[in-house]
Amino acid sequence: MRLIDADIRALVEADRVHRKVYVDEEIFQLEMQRVWKRAWVFVGHESQVKEAGSFISTTIGTEPVVMVRDKSNEIHVIYNRCGHKGAKVTNKPCGKTPMFRCPYHGWSYNLDGTLNVTPHKVGYEDTGFDKSDTRFHMGKVARVENYRGFVFASQIKEGVNLEEFLGDAKATIDNVLDRAPTGQIEIVGQALLYMHDCNWKMFIENLNDGVHPMVTHASVGDACRKLLGQLPEGASPPPEAEIVFPFGSSYEFFDDMGVSVMPYGHSYMGGQSSIHQDYSDVEGYRDKMVARHGEEKTQQVLAQNRHNTTIYPSFTIKDAIQAIRVARPIAVNKTLVETWHFRLIGAPDALLHRTITYSRLINSPASMVGPDDWNCYARMQEALKSSSNDWVDLHRYLGREEIREGDVTRARGTSDLSMRNQYQAWLTYMASGNCDE
Ligand code: FES
């Protein structure tokens, strides 16, 4: 069946979405064409390609791409597809190379994706083959922009620029950089990978779902409370407790955090308060911050606490924890979630250690929190095959948004506002015109 725009529009209403958006293969394929091609999708951080020839391979939607730095220091995002018969040119997740060479017939490519050499050239003479024709290159992704080191790409030639797309979400990235005593950050190591048996939207929606922690993660809060209750008088709690315990916070706490949404489907929870607000000081860090910013600005920078700024459709970043998570859709019911860690250059190593500990405790497949969420996503993915009820509910605090500041709308933290906002963006991408489908 070929979906028309009216079919797509019928899937989203103000207070509910149709179950097909999570389980229908045709919808998933259309999302890859219309959402993941049109949006600005996070590709990587410039610190992952520090030197000429450094590259990472990744995906935009389901399309394999390479991000690479060339000899003149320019960063390119090119399709990881040979211009000859379409083989994936590199299988390495990262590396350094003077050029790319296809393993099948040996076509080689410059670092900007242009075709360099075709072996046994004589066979192409007088055939009309022209190696400058871009059809024979590793093609360039239509638009690549870099916001303060974060590289995003869009596969369509026209549309809003990256800064306009990011809007108020830029303030989260700015805050992460402000938290570095040198103003610089770098990705450390490789990603923590967690394969999820669910549609990509379930993971993205959950990031600002402020009503699930007190149920889904109840056992985590209970275990922490029990542990703290058993500590000998005057003993300090283990440092892991301050990371894990807030996941058992009350409905009221999450309500007070609030949720803020902006155009293009982006959102975050908190702002002034969050589940990360009470982390203990790291020795020596504040002095370095004051040396850079002065007392007043240091206070402002460290007081900003946005929990999971979600840059729709693929990317989420925290400011108090220097980690990002990136959704890579694999299939309608499979999503790879990558967690990457940043070093705040110039800050004590203890901050990086805390971020990695956070991932171990919260985001890893062997953690105390991530599998709680994974279990619920997998259950939804399975049960939404049922035709007993075609709709997924989004009523919570509908029509009771509280504050509008410019492009930002705010509501209580347990509102479904962020999900309703995501589906308005989804409709804008999905129900308007062709995108090479
Ligand atoms: Fe790459 Fe033939 S498929 S050189």
PDB file of N, CA, C and O in Angstrom, residues 137-194:
ATOM      1  N   HIS A 137      31.286   8.817  -7.201  1.00  0.00           N
ATOM      2  CA  HIS A 137      32.000   9.175  -5.970  1.00  0.00           C
ATOM      3  C   HIS A 137      31.334   8.529  -4.761  1.00  0.00           C
ATOM      4  O   HIS A 137      30.246   7.961  -4.869  1.00  0.00           O
ATOM      5  N   MET A 138      32.014   8.625  -3.623  1.00  0.00           N
ATOM      6  CA  MET A 138      31.299   8.410  -2.359  1.00  0.00           C
ATOM      7  C   MET A 138      30.572   9.746  -2.146  1.00  0.00           C
ATOM      8  O   MET A 138      31.208  10.761  -1.846  1.00  0.00           O
ATOM      9  N   GLY A 139      29.248   9.745  -2.349  1.00  0.00           N
ATOM     10  CA  GLY A 139      28.514  11.007  -2.424  1.00  0.00           C
ATOM     11  C   GLY A 139      28.558  11.811  -1.134  1.00  0.00           C
ATOM     12  O   GLY A 139      28.659  11.255  -0.044  1.00  0.00           O
ATOM     13  N   LYS A 140      28.488  13.113  -1.307  1.00  0.00           N
ATOM     14  CA  LYS A 140      28.460  13.988  -0.121  1.00  0.00           C
ATOM     15  C   LYS A 140      27.028  14.091   0.390  1.00  0.00           C
ATOM     16  O   LYS A 140      26.101  14.281  -0.411  1.00  0.00           O
ATOM     17  N   VAL A 141      26.846  14.067   1.703  1.00  0.00           N
ATOM     18  CA  VAL A 141      25.538  14.359   2.281  1.00  0.00           C
ATOM     19  C   VAL A 141      25.241  15.839   2.009  1.00  0.00           C
ATOM     20  O   VAL A 141      26.144  16.690   2.074  1.00  0.00           O
ATOM     21  N   ALA A 142      23.983  16.152   1.680  1.00  0.00           N
ATOM     22  CA  ALA A 142      23.648  17.467   1.116  1.00  0.00           C
ATOM     23  C   ALA A 142      24.132  18.638   1.978  1.00  0.00           C
ATOM     24  O   ALA A 142      24.711  19.597   1.486  1.00  0.00           O
ATOM     25  N   ARG A 143      23.878  18.596   3.285  1.00  0.00           N
ATOM     26  CA  ARG A 143      24.284  19.727   4.133  1.00  0.00           C
ATOM     27  C   ARG A 143      24.943  19.206   5.406  1.00  0.00           C
ATOM     28  O   ARG A 143      24.431  18.276   6.042  1.00  0.00           O
ATOM     29  N   VAL A 144      26.053  19.825   5.756  1.00  0.00           N
ATOM     30  CA  VAL A 144      26.778  19.476   6.980  1.00  0.00           C
ATOM     31  C   VAL A 144      27.062  20.771   7.723  1.00  0.00           C
ATOM     32  O   VAL A 144      27.599  21.720   7.138  1.00  0.00           O
ATOM     33  N   GLU A 145      26.679  20.862   8.986  1.00  0.00           N
ATOM     34  CA  GLU A 145      26.994  22.050   9.784  1.00  0.00           C
ATOM     35  C   GLU A 145      27.480  21.600  11.153  1.00  0.00           C
ATOM     36  O   GLU A 145      27.162  20.498  11.629  1.00  0.00           O
ATOM     37  N   ASN A 146      28.220  22.509  11.772  1.00  0.00           N
ATOM     38  CA  ASN A 146      28.898  22.186  13.018  1.00  0.00           C
ATOM     39  C   ASN A 146      28.519  23.259  14.037  1.00  0.00           C
ATOM     40  O   ASN A 146      28.787  24.444  13.824  1.00  0.00           O
ATOM     41  N   TYR A 147      27.850  22.867  15.103  1.00  0.00           N
ATOM     42  CA  TYR A 147      27.583  23.837  16.174  1.00  0.00           C
ATOM     43  C   TYR A 147      28.536  23.560  17.335  1.00  0.00           C
ATOM     44  O   TYR A 147      28.393  22.554  18.029  1.00  0.00           O
ATOM     45  N   ARG A 148      29.521  24.377  17.487  1.00  0.00           N
ATOM     46  CA  ARG A 148      30.495  24.315  18.584  1.00  0.00           C
ATOM     47  C   ARG A 148      31.096  22.916  18.753  1.00  0.00           C
ATOM     48  O   ARG A 148      31.234  22.406  19.861  1.00  0.00           O
ATOM     49  N   GLY A 149      31.383  22.289  17.621  1.00  0.00           N
ATOM     50  CA  GLY A 149      32.048  20.975  17.650  1.00  0.00           C
ATOM     51  C   GLY A 149      31.108  19.814  17.406  1.00  0.00           C
ATOM     52  O   GLY A 149      31.560  18.698  17.130  1.00  0.00           O
ATOM     53  N   PHE A 150      29.794  20.048  17.514  1.00  0.00           N
ATOM     54  CA  PHE A 150      28.815  18.978  17.299  1.00  0.00           C
ATOM     55  C   PHE A 150      28.384  19.020  15.828  1.00  0.00           C
ATOM     56  O   PHE A 150      27.796  20.009  15.382  1.00  0.00           O
ATOM     57  N   VAL A 151      28.687  17.946  15.104  1.00  0.00           N
ATOM     58  CA  VAL A 151      28.461  17.930  13.655  1.00  0.00           C
ATOM     59  C   VAL A 151      27.125  17.241  13.359  1.00  0.00           C
ATOM     60  O   VAL A 151      26.891  16.106  13.787  1.00  0.00           O
ATOM     61  N   PHE A 152      26.282  17.966  12.648  1.00  0.00           N
ATOM     62  CA  PHE A 152      24.982  17.446  12.232  1.00  0.00           C
ATOM     63  C   PHE A 152      24.921  17.475  10.703  1.00  0.00           C
ATOM     64  O   PHE A 152      25.589  18.292  10.065  1.00  0.00           O
ATOM     65  N   ALA A 153      24.089  16.612  10.131  1.00  0.00           N
ATOM     66  CA  ALA A 153      23.917  16.608   8.674  1.00  0.00           C
ATOM     67  C   ALA A 153      22.437  16.454   8.339  1.00  0.00           C
ATOM     68  O   ALA A 153      21.676  15.822   9.080  1.00  0.00           O
ATOM     69  N   SER A 154      22.075  17.063   7.205  1.00  0.00           N
ATOM     70  CA  SER A 154      20.726  16.904   6.666  1.00  0.00           C
ATOM     71  C   SER A 154      20.873  16.442   5.225  1.00  0.00           C
ATOM     72  O   SER A 154      21.731  16.934   4.483  1.00  0.00           O
ATOM     73  N   GLN A 155      20.016  15.506   4.825  1.00  0.00           N
ATOM     74  CA  GLN A 155      20.157  14.932   3.485  1.00  0.00           C
ATOM     75  C   GLN A 155      19.348  15.673   2.425  1.00  0.00           C
ATOM     76  O   GLN A 155      19.237  15.194   1.302  1.00  0.00           O
ATOM     77  N   ILE A 156      18.777  16.808   2.782  1.00  0.00           N
ATOM     78  CA  ILE A 156      18.096  17.606   1.761  1.00  0.00           C
ATOM     79  C   ILE A 156      18.829  18.932   1.600  1.00  0.00           C
ATOM     80  O   ILE A 156      19.436  19.444   2.538  1.00  0.00           O
ATOM     81  N   LYS A 157      18.756  19.471   0.378  1.00  0.00           N
ATOM     82  CA  LYS A 157      19.563  20.657   0.058  1.00  0.00           C
ATOM     83  C   LYS A 157      19.034  21.924   0.710  1.00  0.00           C
ATOM     84  O   LYS A 157      19.784  22.846   0.997  1.00  0.00           O
ATOM     85  N   GLU A 158      17.729  21.992   0.916  1.00  0.00           N
ATOM     86  CA  GLU A 158      17.151  23.231   1.436  1.00  0.00           C
ATOM     87  C   GLU A 158      16.411  22.990   2.738  1.00  0.00           C
ATOM     88  O   GLU A 158      15.896  21.902   2.969  1.00  0.00           O
ATOM     89  N   GLY A 159      16.359  24.038   3.548  1.00  0.00           N
ATOM     90  CA  GLY A 159      15.675  23.933   4.832  1.00  0.00           C
ATOM     91  C   GLY A 159      16.324  24.892   5.804  1.00  0.00           C
ATOM     92  O   GLY A 159      17.272  25.605   5.461  1.00  0.00           O
ATOM     93  N   VAL A 160      15.838  24.905   7.038  1.00  0.00           N
ATOM     94  CA  VAL A 160      16.407  25.813   8.030  1.00  0.00           C
ATOM     95  C   VAL A 160      17.852  25.426   8.307  1.00  0.00           C
ATOM     96  O   VAL A 160      18.236  24.259   8.150  1.00  0.00           O
ATOM     97  N   ASN A 161      18.655  26.408   8.712  1.00  0.00           N
ATOM     98  CA  ASN A 161      20.038  26.077   9.040  1.00  0.00           C
ATOM     99  C   ASN A 161      20.095  25.426  10.429  1.00  0.00           C
ATOM    100  O   ASN A 161      19.101  25.386  11.160  1.00  0.00           O
ATOM    101  N   LEU A 162      21.260  24.907  10.779  1.00  0.00           N
ATOM    102  CA  LEU A 162      21.369  24.127  12.015  1.00  0.00           C
ATOM    103  C   LEU A 162      21.031  24.964  13.241  1.00  0.00           C
ATOM    104  O   LEU A 162      20.328  24.502  14.145  1.00  0.00           O
ATOM    105  N   GLU A 163      21.519  26.206  13.282  1.00  0.00           N
ATOM    106  CA  GLU A 163      21.277  27.018  14.494  1.00  0.00           C
ATOM    107  C   GLU A 163      19.800  27.272  14.695  1.00  0.00           C
ATOM    108  O   GLU A 163      19.294  27.224  15.822  1.00  0.00           O
ATOM    109  N   GLU A 164      19.096  27.535  13.605  1.00  0.00           N
ATOM    110  CA  GLU A 164      17.655  27.763  13.748  1.00  0.00           C
ATOM    111  C   GLU A 164      16.972  26.465  14.184  1.00  0.00           C
ATOM    112  O   GLU A 164      16.055  26.476  15.017  1.00  0.00           O
ATOM    113  N   PHE A 165      17.409  25.364  13.630  1.00  0.00           N
ATOM    114  CA  PHE A 165      16.841  24.055  14.001  1.00  0.00           C
ATOM    115  C   PHE A 165      17.038  23.780  15.492  1.00  0.00           C
ATOM    116  O   PHE A 165      16.126  23.334  16.182  1.00  0.00           O
ATOM    117  N   LEU A 166      18.226  24.072  16.000  1.00  0.00           N
ATOM    118  CA  LEU A 166      18.519  23.768  17.411  1.00  0.00           C
ATOM    119  C   LEU A 166      17.748  24.683  18.355  1.00  0.00           C
ATOM    120  O   LEU A 166      17.303  24.252  19.425  1.00  0.00           O
ATOM    121  N   GLY A 167      17.592  25.952  17.988  1.00  0.00           N
ATOM    122  CA  GLY A 167      16.854  26.901  18.827  1.00  0.00           C
ATOM    123  C   GLY A 167      17.409  26.942  20.244  1.00  0.00           C
ATOM    124  O   GLY A 167      18.620  26.983  20.466  1.00  0.00           O
ATOM    125  N   ASP A 168      16.518  26.879  21.211  1.00  0.00           N
ATOM    126  CA  ASP A 168      16.919  26.986  22.613  1.00  0.00           C
ATOM    127  C   ASP A 168      17.728  25.767  23.089  1.00  0.00           C
ATOM    128  O   ASP A 168      18.364  25.824  24.149  1.00  0.00           O
ATOM    129  N   ALA A 169      17.741  24.685  22.307  1.00  0.00           N
ATOM    130  CA  ALA A 169      18.572  23.522  22.672  1.00  0.00           C
ATOM    131  C   ALA A 169      20.056  23.888  22.623  1.00  0.00           C
ATOM    132  O   ALA A 169      20.883  23.218  23.250  1.00  0.00           O
ATOM    133  N   LYS A 170      20.390  24.959  21.908  1.00  0.00           N
ATOM    134  CA  LYS A 170      21.802  25.398  21.875  1.00  0.00           C
ATOM    135  C   LYS A 170      22.303  25.705  23.281  1.00  0.00           C
ATOM    136  O   LYS A 170      23.482  25.519  23.579  1.00  0.00           O
ATOM    137  N   ALA A 171      21.398  26.209  24.135  1.00  0.00           N
ATOM    138  CA  ALA A 171      21.829  26.610  25.487  1.00  0.00           C
ATOM    139  C   ALA A 171      22.340  25.424  26.296  1.00  0.00           C
ATOM    140  O   ALA A 171      23.159  25.599  27.202  1.00  0.00           O
ATOM    141  N   THR A 172      21.871  24.212  25.975  1.00  0.00           N
ATOM    142  CA  THR A 172      22.389  23.031  26.679  1.00  0.00           C
ATOM    143  C   THR A 172      23.817  22.736  26.218  1.00  0.00           C
ATOM    144  O   THR A 172      24.716  22.492  27.031  1.00  0.00           O
ATOM    145  N   ILE A 173      24.023  22.788  24.903  1.00  0.00           N
ATOM    146  CA  ILE A 173      25.379  22.562  24.376  1.00  0.00           C
ATOM    147  C   ILE A 173      26.314  23.654  24.896  1.00  0.00           C
ATOM    148  O   ILE A 173      27.445  23.371  25.330  1.00  0.00           O
ATOM    149  N   ASP A 174      25.838  24.899  24.903  1.00  0.00           N
ATOM    150  CA  ASP A 174      26.672  26.009  25.417  1.00  0.00           C
ATOM    151  C   ASP A 174      27.072  25.740  26.867  1.00  0.00           C
ATOM    152  O   ASP A 174      28.214  25.981  27.266  1.00  0.00           O
ATOM    153  N   ASN A 175      26.106  25.245  27.649  1.00  0.00           N
ATOM    154  CA  ASN A 175      26.382  25.011  29.059  1.00  0.00           C
ATOM    155  C   ASN A 175      27.430  23.911  29.253  1.00  0.00           C
ATOM    156  O   ASN A 175      28.297  24.006  30.138  1.00  0.00           O
ATOM    157  N   VAL A 176      27.360  22.868  28.422  1.00  0.00           N
ATOM    158  CA  VAL A 176      28.362  21.792  28.522  1.00  0.00           C
ATOM    159  C   VAL A 176      29.759  22.379  28.273  1.00  0.00           C
ATOM    160  O   VAL A 176      30.712  22.083  29.003  1.00  0.00           O
ATOM    161  N   LEU A 177      29.868  23.241  27.273  1.00  0.00           N
ATOM    162  CA  LEU A 177      31.180  23.856  26.985  1.00  0.00           C
ATOM    163  C   LEU A 177      31.585  24.830  28.087  1.00  0.00           C
ATOM    164  O   LEU A 177      32.772  24.920  28.445  1.00  0.00           O
ATOM    165  N   ASP A 178      30.607  25.556  28.626  1.00  0.00           N
ATOM    166  CA  ASP A 178      30.919  26.486  29.725  1.00  0.00           C
ATOM    167  C   ASP A 178      31.422  25.749  30.954  1.00  0.00           C
ATOM    168  O   ASP A 178      32.138  26.321  31.777  1.00  0.00           O
ATOM    169  N   ARG A 179      31.012  24.505  31.115  1.00  0.00           N
ATOM    170  CA  ARG A 179      31.443  23.731  32.284  1.00  0.00           C
ATOM    171  C   ARG A 179      32.902  23.260  32.174  1.00  0.00           C
ATOM    172  O   ARG A 179      33.446  22.720  33.133  1.00  0.00           O
ATOM    173  N   ALA A 180      33.499  23.424  30.998  1.00  0.00           N
ATOM    174  CA  ALA A 180      34.917  23.059  30.846  1.00  0.00           C
ATOM    175  C   ALA A 180      35.780  24.263  31.204  1.00  0.00           C
ATOM    176  O   ALA A 180      35.577  25.346  30.648  1.00  0.00           O
ATOM    177  N   PRO A 181      36.741  24.122  32.098  1.00  0.00           N
ATOM    178  CA  PRO A 181      37.572  25.266  32.477  1.00  0.00           C
ATOM    179  C   PRO A 181      38.334  25.875  31.304  1.00  0.00           C
ATOM    180  O   PRO A 181      38.727  27.037  31.358  1.00  0.00           O
ATOM    181  N   THR A 182      38.534  25.107  30.218  1.00  0.00           N
ATOM    182  CA  THR A 182      39.198  25.659  29.032  1.00  0.00           C
ATOM    183  C   THR A 182      38.198  26.026  27.944  1.00  0.00           C
ATOM    184  O   THR A 182      38.585  26.530  26.890  1.00  0.00           O
ATOM    185  N   GLY A 183      36.923  25.728  28.174  1.00  0.00           N
ATOM    186  CA  GLY A 183      35.923  25.969  27.127  1.00  0.00           C
ATOM    187  C   GLY A 183      35.953  24.908  26.045  1.00  0.00           C
ATOM    188  O   GLY A 183      35.299  25.041  25.017  1.00  0.00           O
ATOM    189  N   GLN A 184      36.709  23.820  26.277  1.00  0.00           N
ATOM    190  CA  GLN A 184      36.827  22.789  25.246  1.00  0.00           C
ATOM    191  C   GLN A 184      36.467  21.417  25.820  1.00  0.00           C
ATOM    192  O   GLN A 184      36.751  21.139  26.995  1.00  0.00           O
ATOM    193  N   ILE A 185      35.892  20.588  24.960  1.00  0.00           N
ATOM    194  CA  ILE A 185      35.545  19.227  25.376  1.00  0.00           C
ATOM    195  C   ILE A 185      36.022  18.256  24.311  1.00  0.00           C
ATOM    196  O   ILE A 185      36.273  18.651  23.167  1.00  0.00           O
ATOM    197  N   GLU A 186      36.156  16.995  24.700  1.00  0.00           N
ATOM    198  CA  GLU A 186      36.501  15.965  23.716  1.00  0.00           C
ATOM    199  C   GLU A 186      35.833  14.656  24.092  1.00  0.00           C
ATOM    200  O   GLU A 186      35.687  14.341  25.281  1.00  0.00           O
ATOM    201  N   ILE A 187      35.454  13.920  23.058  1.00  0.00           N
ATOM    202  CA  ILE A 187      34.897  12.583  23.294  1.00  0.00           C
ATOM    203  C   ILE A 187      36.026  11.651  23.703  1.00  0.00           C
ATOM    204  O   ILE A 187      37.125  11.711  23.146  1.00  0.00           O
ATOM    205  N   VAL A 188      35.748  10.815  24.689  1.00  0.00           N
ATOM    206  CA  VAL A 188      36.754   9.883  25.203  1.00  0.00           C
ATOM    207  C   VAL A 188      36.306   8.459  24.892  1.00  0.00           C
ATOM    208  O   VAL A 188      35.187   8.067  25.226  1.00  0.00           O
ATOM    209  N   GLY A 189      37.176   7.699  24.246  1.00  0.00           N
ATOM    210  CA  GLY A 189      36.912   6.270  24.022  1.00  0.00           C
ATOM    211  C   GLY A 189      35.809   6.028  23.014  1.00  0.00           C
ATOM    212  O   GLY A 189      35.418   6.913  22.246  1.00  0.00           O
ATOM    213  N   GLN A 190      35.311   4.812  23.034  1.00  0.00           N
ATOM    214  CA  GLN A 190      34.255   4.400  22.109  1.00  0.00           C
ATOM    215  C   GLN A 190      32.901   4.424  22.822  1.00  0.00           C
ATOM    216  O   GLN A 190      32.827   4.625  24.028  1.00  0.00           O
ATOM    217  N   ALA A 191      31.851   4.222  22.048  1.00  0.00           N
ATOM    218  CA  ALA A 191      30.505   4.312  22.625  1.00  0.00           C
ATOM    219  C   ALA A 191      30.152   3.061  23.412  1.00  0.00           C
ATOM    220  O   ALA A 191      30.600   1.958  23.083  1.00  0.00           O
ATOM    221  N   LEU A 192      29.358   3.280  24.435  1.00  0.00           N
ATOM    222  CA  LEU A 192      28.685   2.176  25.114  1.00  0.00           C
ATOM    223  C   LEU A 192      27.452   1.849  24.268  1.00  0.00           C
ATOM    224  O   LEU A 192      26.643   2.739  23.986  1.00  0.00           O
ATOM    225  N   LEU A 193      27.329   0.615  23.830  1.00  0.00           N
ATOM    226  CA  LEU A 193      26.251   0.246  22.908  1.00  0.00           C
ATOM    227  C   LEU A 193      25.170  -0.546  23.639  1.00  0.00           C
ATOM    228  O   LEU A 193      25.486  -1.423  24.443  1.00  0.00           O
ATOM    229  N   TYR A 194      23.938  -0.237  23.313  1.00  0.00           N
ATOM    230  CA  TYR A 194      22.817  -0.938  23.947  1.00  0.00           C
ATOM    231  C   TYR A 194      21.735  -1.133  22.877  1.00  0.00           C
ATOM    232  O   TYR A 194      21.084  -0.169  22.471  1.00  0.00           O
TER     233      TYR A 194
END
